[in-house]
Coordinates of C-alpha atoms (C1' of nucleotides) in Angstrom, one line a residue:
Chain A
M11 CA -5.0 57.2 16.3
D12 CA -6.5 57.0 12.6
K13 CA -5.7 60.6 11.5
P14 CA -3.2 62.0 9.3
L15 CA -0.8 65.0 10.1
S16 CA -2.4 68.3 9.4
T17 CA -5.9 69.4 8.6
E18 CA -5.4 70.2 4.8
E19 CA -4.6 66.6 4.5
I20 CA -8.1 65.5 5.7
R21 CA -10.2 65.2 2.7
P22 CA -13.5 63.4 2.9
D23 CA -12.5 61.1 0.3
G24 CA -9.2 60.0 1.9
Q25 CA -7.1 60.4 -1.2
G26 CA -3.6 59.6 -1.1
F27 CA -4.0 56.9 1.9
L28 CA -4.6 53.1 1.8
P29 CA -8.6 53.0 2.7
G30 CA -9.6 51.2 5.9
L31 CA -6.6 50.3 7.2
A32 CA -4.5 52.2 10.0
I33 CA -1.4 51.8 12.4
D34 CA -1.3 52.3 16.1
C35 CA 1.9 53.0 17.8
V36 CA 2.5 51.8 21.6
I37 CA 5.7 53.9 22.7
F38 CA 6.8 52.4 26.1
G39 CA 9.0 55.1 27.8
F40 CA 11.2 53.9 30.9
H41 CA 13.3 56.1 32.8
D42 CA 13.9 55.7 36.5
N43 CA 12.1 52.6 37.1
Q44 CA 9.3 54.2 35.5
L45 CA 7.1 52.5 32.8
K46 CA 5.0 55.0 30.4
I47 CA 3.0 55.3 27.3
L48 CA 2.9 58.0 25.0
L49 CA -0.7 59.5 24.3
L50 CA -2.1 62.0 22.5
E51 CA -5.2 64.2 23.7
Y52 CA -7.0 65.3 20.8
R53 CA -8.3 69.1 20.6
H54 CA -10.9 70.1 22.8
T55 CA -12.2 66.4 23.3
D56 CA -11.2 64.9 26.0
L57 CA -10.6 61.9 23.7
F58 CA -6.9 59.9 24.5
A59 CA -5.4 57.9 22.1
L60 CA -2.3 56.3 20.7
P61 CA -0.1 57.8 18.2
G62 CA -1.0 56.6 14.9
G63 CA -2.0 57.1 11.2
F64 CA -2.3 56.0 7.6
I65 CA -0.4 54.3 5.1
R66 CA 0.1 56.4 2.1
S67 CA -0.6 55.2 -1.4
G68 CA 3.3 54.4 -2.1
E69 CA 4.5 53.9 1.0
N70 CA 5.8 50.6 2.6
L71 CA 3.7 49.4 5.9
N72 CA 6.5 49.6 8.1
D73 CA 8.0 52.7 7.0
A74 CA 4.7 54.3 7.5
A75 CA 4.6 53.4 10.9
K76 CA 8.0 55.2 11.6
R77 CA 6.5 58.1 9.2
T78 CA 3.4 58.2 11.2
L79 CA 4.7 58.2 14.7
N80 CA 7.0 61.3 13.9
D81 CA 4.1 62.8 12.3
R82 CA 2.2 62.9 15.1
T83 CA 4.9 63.1 17.9
S84 CA 7.7 64.1 16.1
L85 CA 9.9 61.6 17.5
R86 CA 12.3 60.0 15.0
D87 CA 14.9 56.9 14.8
I88 CA 12.8 55.0 16.6
Y89 CA 12.6 51.0 16.0
L90 CA 9.3 49.8 15.7
D91 CA 8.0 46.2 15.7
Q92 CA 4.5 44.6 14.8
F93 CA 3.0 43.0 17.1
Y94 CA -0.9 42.2 16.2
V95 CA -3.6 43.5 13.7
F96 CA -7.0 44.4 15.7
G97 CA -9.6 43.8 12.8
D98 CA -13.1 42.6 14.9
M99 CA -16.1 44.5 14.2
S100 CA -16.8 45.3 17.7
R101 CA -13.8 48.1 17.6
Y102 CA -15.8 49.8 14.6
D103 CA -17.3 52.9 16.4
P104 CA -17.4 56.1 14.3
N105 CA -18.3 58.6 17.1
P106 CA -15.0 59.4 18.3
L107 CA -13.8 60.3 14.7
R108 CA -17.1 62.0 14.4
T109 CA -16.4 64.2 17.3
I110 CA -12.6 65.1 16.7
L111 CA -14.1 65.8 13.0
L112 CA -16.9 68.4 14.3
K113 CA -14.1 69.8 17.0
R114 CA -11.9 70.7 13.8
G115 CA -14.5 72.5 12.3
L116 CA -15.0 69.8 9.2
D117 CA -18.0 68.5 8.2
P118 CA -18.3 64.6 9.1
V119 CA -20.4 64.0 5.9
N120 CA -21.6 60.3 6.3
D121 CA -19.2 58.8 4.0
H122 CA -16.3 60.5 5.3
W123 CA -13.5 57.9 5.0
L124 CA -12.6 58.6 8.6
L125 CA -16.0 57.1 9.5
Q126 CA -15.9 53.9 7.9
R127 CA -14.6 50.7 9.4
F128 CA -10.8 50.6 10.3
V129 CA -8.6 47.5 10.4
T130 CA -5.3 48.7 12.2
V131 CA -1.8 47.4 12.6
G132 CA -0.3 47.5 16.1
F133 CA 3.6 48.4 16.5
Y134 CA 5.6 49.1 19.5
A135 CA 8.8 50.4 20.6
L136 CA 10.6 50.8 24.0
V137 CA 12.5 54.7 24.2
D138 CA 13.7 56.7 27.1
F139 CA 11.1 59.1 28.0
T140 CA 13.6 62.0 29.0
K141 CA 15.3 61.7 25.8
A142 CA 12.4 61.3 23.6
I143 CA 10.6 64.5 24.0
P144 CA 7.3 64.4 22.1
I145 CA 5.4 67.5 20.2
P146 CA 1.9 67.5 19.6
D147 CA 0.8 67.6 16.0
L148 CA -1.9 70.1 14.9
L149 CA -4.8 67.8 15.6
S150 CA -3.7 67.3 19.7
D151 CA -4.1 69.8 22.5
N152 CA -0.9 67.5 23.7
C153 CA 1.3 64.3 23.5
Q154 CA 2.5 63.2 26.7
W155 CA 4.0 60.3 28.7
H156 CA 1.5 58.1 30.8
D157 CA 2.1 56.1 33.8
L158 CA 1.1 52.8 32.7
A159 CA -0.8 51.9 35.8
T160 CA -2.9 54.9 35.7
L161 CA -4.0 55.1 32.1
P162 CA -6.8 57.3 31.6
P163 CA -9.8 55.7 29.1
L164 CA -8.9 55.4 25.7
M165 CA -10.4 55.9 22.4
L166 CA -11.7 53.0 20.4
D167 CA -10.0 49.6 21.9
H168 CA -6.8 51.4 22.3
N169 CA -6.5 50.1 26.0
L170 CA -7.0 46.6 24.5
I171 CA -3.9 47.5 22.1
V172 CA -2.0 48.7 24.7
A173 CA -2.4 45.5 27.1
K174 CA -1.5 43.1 24.0
A175 CA 1.5 45.2 23.4
L176 CA 2.7 44.8 27.0
D177 CA 2.2 41.0 26.8
T178 CA 4.3 41.2 23.8
L179 CA 6.8 43.3 25.1
R180 CA 7.4 41.0 28.1
A181 CA 7.4 37.8 26.0
D182 CA 10.2 39.3 23.4
L183 CA 12.5 41.1 26.1
D184 CA 15.0 38.2 26.1
R185 CA 14.9 37.0 22.7
K186 CA 15.2 40.8 21.2
L187 CA 17.5 43.2 22.2
I188 CA 15.1 46.4 22.7
V189 CA 16.4 47.2 26.0
F190 CA 19.7 48.3 24.8
N191 CA 17.9 50.8 22.4
L192 CA 17.0 52.9 25.4
L193 CA 20.2 52.6 27.9
P194 CA 22.8 55.2 27.6
E195 CA 25.8 54.3 25.6
T196 CA 27.7 53.1 29.0
F197 CA 25.7 51.8 32.3
T198 CA 25.9 49.7 34.9
M199 CA 24.5 46.4 35.5
N200 CA 21.9 48.0 38.4
D201 CA 20.8 50.2 35.3
L202 CA 20.0 47.2 33.1
Q203 CA 18.7 45.4 35.7
S204 CA 16.0 47.9 37.0
L205 CA 15.0 48.2 33.5
Y206 CA 14.2 44.3 33.2
E207 CA 12.7 44.7 36.8
T208 CA 10.6 47.6 35.6
I209 CA 8.9 46.0 32.3
L210 CA 8.4 42.7 33.6
G211 CA 6.8 44.0 37.0
Q212 CA 8.6 41.8 39.2
P213 CA 12.3 41.8 41.2
L214 CA 14.9 39.8 40.0
H215 CA 17.7 38.3 41.7
R216 CA 20.9 40.7 41.3
S217 CA 23.4 37.5 41.2
S218 CA 21.7 35.7 38.7
F219 CA 20.4 38.4 36.6
Q220 CA 24.3 39.7 36.2
R221 CA 25.5 35.9 35.3
K222 CA 22.9 35.5 32.9
M223 CA 23.4 38.9 31.0
L224 CA 27.3 38.1 31.0
G225 CA 26.9 35.2 29.8
L226 CA 25.0 36.5 26.7
G227 CA 28.6 37.7 25.3
I228 CA 26.9 40.9 24.4
L229 CA 28.3 43.1 27.0
E230 CA 31.8 44.8 27.1
R231 CA 33.1 45.8 30.6
L232 CA 34.6 49.1 30.6
K233 CA 36.1 51.0 33.8
K234 CA 34.5 51.8 36.9
Q235 CA 32.1 54.3 37.4
Y236 CA 33.2 56.6 40.2
S237 CA 30.3 58.8 41.1
G238 CA 28.5 59.8 44.2
G239 CA 26.9 57.1 46.8
A240 CA 28.7 55.7 49.6
H241 CA 29.7 52.6 48.4
K242 CA 31.9 50.5 46.1
A243 CA 31.8 52.0 42.4
P244 CA 30.0 49.8 39.6
Y245 CA 31.6 48.8 36.3
L246 CA 30.3 50.3 33.4
Y247 CA 29.4 48.3 30.5
R248 CA 28.5 48.8 26.8
F249 CA 26.2 46.8 24.4
V250 CA 28.5 45.0 21.6
H251 CA 26.6 44.2 18.5
N252 CA 28.7 41.0 17.4
A253 CA 27.0 38.3 15.7
P254 CA 24.0 38.8 13.5
K255 CA 21.4 37.0 15.7
T256 CA 18.7 36.6 13.2
Q257 CA 18.8 33.2 12.1
D258 CA 16.9 33.1 8.4
S259 CA 15.0 30.2 7.7
L260 CA 16.0 27.5 5.5
L261 CA 14.2 28.2 2.6
Chain B
M15 CA -4.2 34.4 -2.6
D16 CA -6.4 37.6 -3.2
K17 CA -9.2 36.5 -4.5
P18 CA -13.0 35.5 -3.5
L19 CA -14.3 32.4 -4.0
S20 CA -16.8 32.3 -7.0
T21 CA -16.4 34.3 -10.4
E22 CA -20.0 35.8 -9.9
E23 CA -18.4 37.6 -6.9
I24 CA -15.5 39.2 -9.0
R25 CA -16.8 42.5 -9.4
P26 CA -14.5 45.4 -11.1
D27 CA -15.2 47.7 -8.1
G28 CA -14.8 44.9 -5.5
Q29 CA -18.1 45.9 -3.4
G30 CA -18.5 44.2 -0.4
F31 CA -14.7 43.7 0.5
L32 CA -12.2 45.6 2.4
P33 CA -10.0 47.3 -0.5
G34 CA -6.8 46.8 -0.2
L35 CA -6.2 44.3 2.4
A36 CA -5.9 40.5 1.9
I37 CA -5.3 37.4 3.9
D38 CA -2.8 34.5 2.8
C39 CA -3.1 31.3 4.9
V40 CA 0.3 29.2 5.5
I41 CA -1.2 25.8 6.0
F42 CA 1.2 23.3 7.2
G43 CA 0.5 19.6 7.0
F44 CA 2.1 17.0 8.8
H45 CA 2.1 13.4 8.7
D46 CA 4.5 10.3 8.9
N47 CA 7.5 12.4 9.4
Q48 CA 6.4 14.7 6.4
L49 CA 6.0 18.4 6.5
K50 CA 3.8 20.0 3.4
I51 CA 2.1 23.3 2.4
L52 CA -1.2 23.9 0.8
L53 CA -1.1 25.4 -2.3
L54 CA -3.2 26.7 -5.0
E55 CA -3.2 26.6 -8.6
Y56 CA -5.0 28.7 -10.8
R57 CA -6.5 27.5 -13.4
H58 CA -4.4 27.4 -16.8
T59 CA -2.2 29.8 -15.3
D60 CA 0.9 27.6 -13.7
L61 CA 0.5 30.2 -10.9
F62 CA 1.0 28.8 -7.8
A63 CA -0.6 30.6 -4.5
L64 CA -1.4 30.3 -0.7
P65 CA -5.3 30.0 0.1
G66 CA -6.4 33.5 0.9
G67 CA -8.7 35.9 0.1
F68 CA -10.5 39.2 1.3
I69 CA -12.0 40.7 4.4
R70 CA -16.0 40.9 3.7
S71 CA -17.3 44.2 4.8
G72 CA -19.1 43.1 8.1
E73 CA -16.3 40.5 9.2
N74 CA -13.9 40.5 11.7
L75 CA -10.4 39.8 10.6
N76 CA -9.9 36.4 12.4
D77 CA -13.3 35.3 10.9
A78 CA -12.2 36.0 7.4
A79 CA -9.1 34.0 7.6
K80 CA -11.2 30.9 8.8
R81 CA -13.9 31.7 6.1
T82 CA -11.5 32.3 3.5
L83 CA -9.6 29.1 3.7
N84 CA -13.2 27.3 3.9
D85 CA -13.9 29.1 0.6
R86 CA -10.6 28.3 -1.3
T87 CA -9.6 24.7 0.3
S88 CA -13.0 23.7 1.9
L89 CA -11.4 23.0 5.2
R90 CA -13.2 23.5 8.3
D91 CA -12.3 23.9 11.9
I92 CA -8.8 25.0 11.7
Y93 CA -7.0 27.0 14.5
L94 CA -5.2 29.8 12.7
D95 CA -3.1 32.4 13.9
Q96 CA -1.8 35.8 13.1
F97 CA 2.0 35.9 12.4
Y98 CA 2.9 39.3 10.1
V99 CA 1.6 41.9 7.9
F100 CA 3.2 41.7 4.6
G101 CA 3.1 45.6 3.5
D102 CA 6.0 46.4 1.2
M103 CA 5.5 48.2 -2.0
S104 CA 7.9 45.6 -3.4
R105 CA 5.6 43.1 -3.1
Y106 CA 2.9 44.8 -5.6
D107 CA 2.6 43.5 -9.1
P108 CA -0.7 43.6 -10.6
N109 CA 0.6 41.2 -13.4
P110 CA 0.0 37.8 -11.9
L111 CA -3.8 38.8 -10.9
R112 CA -4.3 40.2 -14.3
T113 CA -3.3 37.1 -16.0
I114 CA -5.7 35.1 -13.4
L115 CA -8.6 37.7 -14.7
L116 CA -7.8 36.9 -18.2
K117 CA -7.7 33.0 -18.1
R118 CA -11.2 33.2 -16.5
G119 CA -12.3 35.3 -19.3
L120 CA -12.7 38.7 -17.1
D121 CA -11.8 42.1 -18.5
P122 CA -8.9 43.2 -16.2
V123 CA -9.9 46.9 -16.6
N124 CA -7.1 49.0 -15.2
D125 CA -8.8 50.5 -12.3
H126 CA -10.0 46.9 -11.5
W127 CA -9.7 46.5 -7.7
L128 CA -7.7 43.3 -8.0
L129 CA -4.9 45.1 -9.5
Q130 CA -4.5 47.6 -7.1
R131 CA -2.0 47.2 -4.2
F132 CA -2.6 44.9 -1.4
V133 CA -1.5 44.6 2.3
T134 CA -1.6 41.3 3.3
V135 CA -2.3 39.6 6.6
G136 CA -0.3 36.2 7.0
F137 CA -1.9 33.4 9.1
Y138 CA -0.6 30.2 9.9
A139 CA -2.2 26.6 11.2
L140 CA -0.9 23.0 11.4
V141 CA -3.0 20.2 10.6
D142 CA -2.8 16.4 9.6
F143 CA -2.6 16.1 5.8
T144 CA -4.0 12.8 5.4
K145 CA -7.3 14.1 7.7
A146 CA -7.5 17.3 5.9
I147 CA -8.6 16.9 2.3
P148 CA -8.5 20.0 0.4
I149 CA -11.1 20.4 -2.6
P150 CA -10.5 23.3 -4.9
D151 CA -12.6 25.9 -5.3
L152 CA -13.7 27.1 -9.1
L153 CA -10.7 29.2 -9.5
S154 CA -8.1 26.7 -9.1
D155 CA -7.3 23.6 -11.2
N156 CA -6.0 22.1 -8.1
C157 CA -5.3 22.6 -4.1
Q158 CA -2.6 20.2 -3.0
W159 CA 0.0 19.4 -0.5
H160 CA 3.4 20.5 -1.5
D161 CA 6.6 19.4 0.2
L162 CA 8.0 21.9 1.8
A163 CA 11.5 21.4 0.7
T164 CA 10.6 21.5 -3.0
L165 CA 8.2 23.9 -3.2
P166 CA 7.8 25.7 -6.7
P167 CA 8.2 29.4 -7.2
L168 CA 5.3 30.8 -5.7
M169 CA 3.3 34.0 -6.7
L170 CA 4.0 37.4 -5.7
D171 CA 6.1 37.2 -2.2
H172 CA 4.3 33.9 -1.2
N173 CA 7.6 32.0 -0.8
L174 CA 8.7 34.6 1.6
I175 CA 5.6 34.3 3.6
V176 CA 6.2 30.7 3.8
A177 CA 9.4 31.3 5.0
K178 CA 8.0 33.7 7.7
A179 CA 5.6 31.1 8.8
L180 CA 8.0 28.7 9.6
D181 CA 10.2 30.5 11.2
T182 CA 7.2 31.2 13.4
L183 CA 5.9 28.0 13.8
R184 CA 8.8 26.9 15.1
A185 CA 9.8 29.7 17.4
D186 CA 5.9 29.0 18.8
L187 CA 6.2 25.1 19.2
D188 CA 7.1 25.1 22.7
R189 CA 5.1 28.2 23.8
K190 CA 1.9 27.1 21.9
L191 CA 0.3 24.0 22.2
I192 CA -0.5 23.9 18.3
V193 CA 0.7 20.4 17.6
F194 CA -1.7 19.0 19.6
N195 CA -4.3 19.7 17.2
L196 CA -3.2 17.4 14.8
L197 CA -2.1 14.6 16.6
P198 CA -5.0 12.1 17.1
E199 CA -7.2 11.6 20.5
T200 CA -4.6 9.1 21.8
F201 CA -1.1 8.9 20.6
T202 CA 2.4 7.7 21.7
M203 CA 5.4 9.6 22.9
N204 CA 7.2 8.6 19.6
D205 CA 4.6 10.3 17.5
L206 CA 4.8 13.2 19.8
Q207 CA 8.4 13.5 19.3
S208 CA 8.3 12.7 15.4
L209 CA 6.0 15.4 15.0
Y210 CA 8.9 17.9 16.5
E211 CA 11.7 16.4 14.9
T212 CA 9.9 17.3 11.7
I213 CA 8.9 20.7 12.4
L214 CA 11.9 21.6 13.5
G215 CA 13.7 19.6 11.1
Q216 CA 16.5 17.9 13.8
P217 CA 16.3 14.9 15.6
L218 CA 15.9 15.4 19.4
H219 CA 17.1 13.0 21.9
R220 CA 14.0 10.4 23.0
S221 CA 14.9 10.3 26.7
S222 CA 15.1 14.0 27.2
F223 CA 12.3 14.6 24.9
Q224 CA 10.0 12.5 27.0
R225 CA 11.0 13.8 30.4
K226 CA 10.3 17.3 29.1
M227 CA 7.1 16.6 27.8
L228 CA 5.7 14.5 30.9
G229 CA 6.8 17.4 33.2
L230 CA 4.8 19.9 31.4
G231 CA 2.1 18.0 33.0
I232 CA -0.4 18.4 29.9
L233 CA -0.3 14.7 29.1
E234 CA -2.4 12.0 30.6
R235 CA -1.1 8.0 30.4
L236 CA -3.4 5.7 29.4
K237 CA -3.3 2.2 28.9
K238 CA -0.5 0.5 26.7
Q239 CA -0.9 0.0 22.9
Y240 CA -0.8 -3.3 21.6
S241 CA -0.2 -3.5 18.0
G242 CA 2.1 -4.6 15.5
G243 CA 5.9 -4.5 15.7
A244 CA 7.9 -6.6 17.4
H245 CA 9.0 -5.0 20.6
K246 CA 7.5 -3.8 23.5
A247 CA 4.3 -1.8 23.4
P248 CA 4.3 2.2 24.0
Y249 CA 1.8 3.7 26.6
L250 CA -0.9 5.8 24.9
Y251 CA -1.1 9.5 26.0
R252 CA -4.1 12.0 26.0
F253 CA -3.5 15.8 26.0
V254 CA -5.3 17.3 28.5
H255 CA -6.4 20.8 29.0
N256 CA -6.0 21.6 32.3
A257 CA -5.2 25.1 33.5
P258 CA -5.7 28.2 31.3
K259 CA -2.4 29.0 29.9
T260 CA -2.9 32.3 28.6
Q261 CA -1.8 34.7 31.3
D262 CA -3.6 38.2 30.9
S263 CA -2.0 41.4 31.3
L264 CA -2.2 43.3 34.3
L265 CA -4.1 45.6 32.6
Chain C
dC3 C1' 11.7 -20.7 23.3
dT4 C1' 15.0 -17.3 21.1
dA5 C1' 15.9 -13.6 18.6
dT6 C1' 15.1 -8.8 17.7
dA7 C1' 13.5 -4.3 17.9
dT8 C1' 11.6 -0.8 20.6
dT9 C1' 10.3 1.3 25.0
dG10 C1' 10.5 3.2 30.0
dT11 C1' 13.5 4.6 33.1
dA12 C1' 17.5 5.0 35.7
dG13 C1' 22.0 7.1 36.0
dC14 C1' 25.6 10.4 35.5
dA15 C1' 28.0 14.6 33.7
dC16 C1' 27.2 18.8 32.9
dT17 C1' 24.7 23.3 32.5
dT18 C1' 21.7 26.5 34.2
dT19 C1' 19.5 28.7 38.1
dG20 C1' 17.9 30.4 42.8
dC21 C1' 19.9 32.2 46.3
dG22 C1' 22.6 33.4 50.3
dA23 C1' 27.4 35.1 51.8
dC24 C1' 31.6 37.8 52.1
dA25 C1' 35.2 40.3 50.8
dA26 C1' 36.1 45.1 48.2
dT27 C1' 35.5 49.6 47.9
dA28 C1' 33.8 54.4 47.5
dA29 C1' 31.8 58.2 50.0
dT30 C1' 30.4 59.9 54.4
dA31 C1' 30.8 60.5 59.2
dA32 C1' 33.4 60.8 63.5
Chain D
dT30 C1' 43.0 59.3 60.0
dT31 C1' 39.5 55.8 61.2
dA32 C1' 35.3 53.7 61.3
dT33 C1' 30.7 53.2 59.3
dT34 C1' 27.7 52.3 55.6
dA35 C1' 25.8 51.0 51.4
dT36 C1' 26.3 48.8 47.1
dT37 C1' 29.0 45.8 44.1
dG38 C1' 31.6 41.8 42.5
dT39 C1' 32.2 37.1 42.8
dC40 C1' 32.2 33.0 45.1
dG41 C1' 29.6 28.6 46.8
dC42 C1' 26.4 26.0 47.2
dA43 C1' 21.6 23.5 46.5
dA44 C1' 17.9 22.6 43.1
dA45 C1' 16.7 22.1 38.6
dG46 C1' 17.2 21.1 34.0
dT47 C1' 19.4 18.8 29.8
dG48 C1' 22.4 15.5 26.7
dC49 C1' 23.7 11.5 26.7
dT50 C1' 24.2 6.3 27.7
dA51 C1' 22.8 2.0 29.5
dC52 C1' 19.9 -1.7 30.5
dA53 C1' 15.9 -4.2 31.8
dA54 C1' 11.2 -5.1 30.1
dT55 C1' 8.1 -6.7 27.0
dA56 C1' 5.5 -7.5 22.4
dT57 C1' 5.9 -9.9 17.9
dA58 C1' 8.5 -12.7 14.2
dG59 C1' 10.8 -16.8 13.5

DNA sequence: CTATATTGTAGCACTTTGCGACAATAATAA
DNA sequence: TTATTATTGTCGCAAAGTGCTACAATATAG
């Protein structure tokens, strides 16, 4: 969180970036009934943090979120959604950043822009963690997927940010079509159901689930999938983008 | 939008406030099947804008929203909710602010903090416009309720902000309990239904609506209301806060 | 006392959802 | 080849929810 991509860019005055405003990305990763989260570990600090960064002077906020994620993790083409702005004073603690600067061999002068108070905009996304292979940036020892159930203590209020992101993800599952971003081009109904169950953290009834999904009219049934398993072959489905679901306001 | 409460506080360097970050409040006002929005008109400028302002250095973001609203309109004790952050470059236009500064007799030096790019956090609330009587601040000629259907062109991207707030309000009507903030202590089922219809902009079926509302288990039926009208007297209801509805995350 | 407008509620059709059952079938074992 | 096994597609309820109509109840106006 709260850092640009390379050491050269860390100027004490923070020129070129909007001051006091940061971005933090909660990247949920799913595969085989596992839900994980992408974390960075700052070099030689034992500090775990969400991938995040800052907005450049001439950059759109939402673009900055994408770029920032790419800078920190080298992940590309990920659909990010805003979910909350964290702006309480209680989240202000310059010590983690001071530690990071020191370990980078930089002088944490007292008016260093990174030691100021930051308000951060939370973004979230959902990807397949076997396909999204992160590469840590120069500031980090590693950039890895962590089990949601066994997250380490995170920097600042990042545990809170994760919790809020998870709430939002669950609430938005039905309304948005986020899940189809991370299934392969074709998938079985069981794949889809497992995904829902893992994210919601509860089992769903097979029959009802299938009815509901087919009822949405956004799935196209393909041929059967003959592959392994001593049982009937399931159909494959494809997600079809048919209608523009975003209903604009009357204004 | 984008201005502190009194002329004295407008320093060219913006000291005491977080730079580049603003708050804008979309205050929906309801009464008698009318839905309105609270707008300020800057002095001698014909510029209409949402009530907004800036975050003080030591202030929580959400607190700043409340204070800002109070500063600009003198409304108090209003429950505000974040709904989106507007951070595109396309919203950056220093001309309206330059005009406002000039009309205030202030020198809009080119590096004046108000002429910089701002990212703004949108908040919204729902109140009764016959009870929430706004008073314009020193910067504004007036602070009035405007019909949603006939909004004037607003400063910067404030029309877009209003549209997005309305979308959010409608989507959140059922999940949150915002509506009960603006009904009197006791109210009839018809009061409640009119409120829903006005906000959603469409008629609802009386019988179904009553069933649904009573089914929520958050209404307590009181005695009947004998008052005017050549017809059967309706029951009064009271909103009861029973269960803490906010279900926290598993983390 | 009658007329009128609105309210509370019952009823019915239709849809949605929870849940169990069963035949179909692909791989494996006999 | 044939039986076994696990999983899938689908049907069939029952329960719950929703759209809509109907009708009796009842304050007030005349």
